[in-house]
């Protein structure tokens, strides 16, 4: 979906975001997005077994 978005596209998106929300709201939005991604990563860590857990499992032959 975002394969064709280059540097110029990201700059345009950032400028539009700055115009819509203003400079005072951008740090709050950034923190909210960061916290959301961190919580998502932590919740998926419980669902998907990591490589360490798979290595510790005994293999049935």
PDB file of C-alpha atoms in Angstrom:
ATOM      1  CA  UNK A   1       0.000   0.000   0.000  1.00  0.00           C
ATOM      2  CA  UNK A   2       2.764   2.464   0.905  1.00  0.00           C
ATOM      3  CA  UNK A   3       5.383   1.174  -1.539  1.00  0.00           C
ATOM      4  CA  UNK A   4       5.142   4.235  -3.762  1.00  0.00           C
ATOM      5  CA  UNK A   5       5.421   6.841  -0.985  1.00  0.00           C
ATOM      6  CA  UNK A   6       8.863   8.387  -1.170  1.00  0.00           C
ATOM      7  CA  UNK A   7      10.591  11.155   0.735  1.00  0.00           C
ATOM      8  CA  UNK A   8       8.588  13.844  -1.057  1.00  0.00           C
ATOM      9  CA  UNK A   9       5.339  12.081  -0.168  1.00  0.00           C
ATOM     10  CA  UNK A  10       6.307  11.877   3.500  1.00  0.00           C
ATOM     11  CA  UNK A  11       7.201  15.570   3.530  1.00  0.00           C
ATOM     12  CA  UNK A  12       3.815  16.469   2.040  1.00  0.00           C
ATOM     13  CA  UNK A  13       2.029  14.304   4.627  1.00  0.00           C
ATOM     14  CA  UNK A  14       3.982  15.964   7.453  1.00  0.00           C
ATOM     15  CA  UNK A  15       3.190  19.454   6.147  1.00  0.00           C
ATOM     16  CA  UNK A  16      -0.520  18.650   5.868  1.00  0.00           C
ATOM     17  CA  UNK A  17      -0.474  17.194   9.386  1.00  0.00           C
ATOM     18  CA  UNK A  18       1.250  20.308  10.687  1.00  0.00           C
ATOM     19  CA  UNK A  19      -1.358  22.532   9.037  1.00  0.00           C
ATOM     20  CA  UNK A  20      -4.298  20.491  10.364  1.00  0.00           C
ATOM     21  CA  UNK A  21      -3.160  19.918  13.952  1.00  0.00           C
ATOM     22  CA  UNK A  22      -0.715  22.764  14.552  1.00  0.00           C
ATOM     23  CA  UNK A  23       2.732  22.625  16.124  1.00  0.00           C
ATOM     24  CA  UNK A  24       1.464  22.353  19.709  1.00  0.00           C
ATOM     25  CA  UNK A  25      -0.437  19.090  19.125  1.00  0.00           C
ATOM     26  CA  UNK A  26       2.235  17.225  17.127  1.00  0.00           C
ATOM     27  CA  UNK A  27       4.296  16.086  20.164  1.00  0.00           C
ATOM     28  CA  UNK A  28       1.140  14.749  21.828  1.00  0.00           C
ATOM     29  CA  UNK A  29       0.154  12.878  18.678  1.00  0.00           C
ATOM     30  CA  UNK A  30       3.660  11.455  18.349  1.00  0.00           C
ATOM     31  CA  UNK A  31       3.635  10.214  21.952  1.00  0.00           C
ATOM     32  CA  UNK A  32       0.206   8.663  21.495  1.00  0.00           C
ATOM     33  CA  UNK A  33       1.308   6.834  18.343  1.00  0.00           C
ATOM     34  CA  UNK A  34       4.496   5.650  20.059  1.00  0.00           C
ATOM     35  CA  UNK A  35       2.608   4.353  23.090  1.00  0.00           C
ATOM     36  CA  UNK A  36       0.116   2.592  20.848  1.00  0.00           C
ATOM     37  CA  UNK A  37       2.868   0.867  18.868  1.00  0.00           C
ATOM     38  CA  UNK A  38       4.662  -0.141  22.087  1.00  0.00           C
ATOM     39  CA  UNK A  39       1.485  -1.656  23.555  1.00  0.00           C
ATOM     40  CA  UNK A  40       0.760  -3.459  20.284  1.00  0.00           C
ATOM     41  CA  UNK A  41       4.274  -4.905  20.202  1.00  0.00           C
ATOM     42  CA  UNK A  42       4.016  -6.066  23.817  1.00  0.00           C
ATOM     43  CA  UNK A  43       0.624  -7.687  23.247  1.00  0.00           C
ATOM     44  CA  UNK A  44       1.741  -9.523  20.119  1.00  0.00           C
ATOM     45  CA  UNK A  45       4.844 -10.762  21.928  1.00  0.00           C
ATOM     46  CA  UNK A  46       2.545 -12.928  24.074  1.00  0.00           C
ATOM     47  CA  UNK A  47       0.683 -14.323  21.063  1.00  0.00           C
ATOM     48  CA  UNK A  48       3.616 -15.187  18.811  1.00  0.00           C
ATOM     49  CA  UNK A  49       6.303 -17.446  20.268  1.00  0.00           C
ATOM     50  CA  UNK A  50       9.745 -15.940  19.972  1.00  0.00           C
ATOM     51  CA  UNK A  51      12.790 -17.678  18.528  1.00  0.00           C
ATOM     52  CA  UNK A  52      14.207 -18.295  22.024  1.00  0.00           C
ATOM     53  CA  UNK A  53      11.089 -20.123  23.128  1.00  0.00           C
ATOM     54  CA  UNK A  54      11.126 -22.307  20.002  1.00  0.00           C
ATOM     55  CA  UNK A  55      14.796 -23.228  20.543  1.00  0.00           C
ATOM     56  CA  UNK A  56      14.105 -24.353  24.110  1.00  0.00           C
ATOM     57  CA  UNK A  57      11.292 -26.687  23.015  1.00  0.00           C
ATOM     58  CA  UNK A  58      12.349 -30.316  22.731  1.00  0.00           C
ATOM     59  CA  UNK A  59      11.976 -31.668  19.219  1.00  0.00           C
ATOM     60  CA  UNK A  60       9.893 -34.789  18.842  1.00  0.00           C
ATOM     61  CA  UNK A  61      11.519 -37.220  16.429  1.00  0.00           C
TER      62      UNK A  61
END
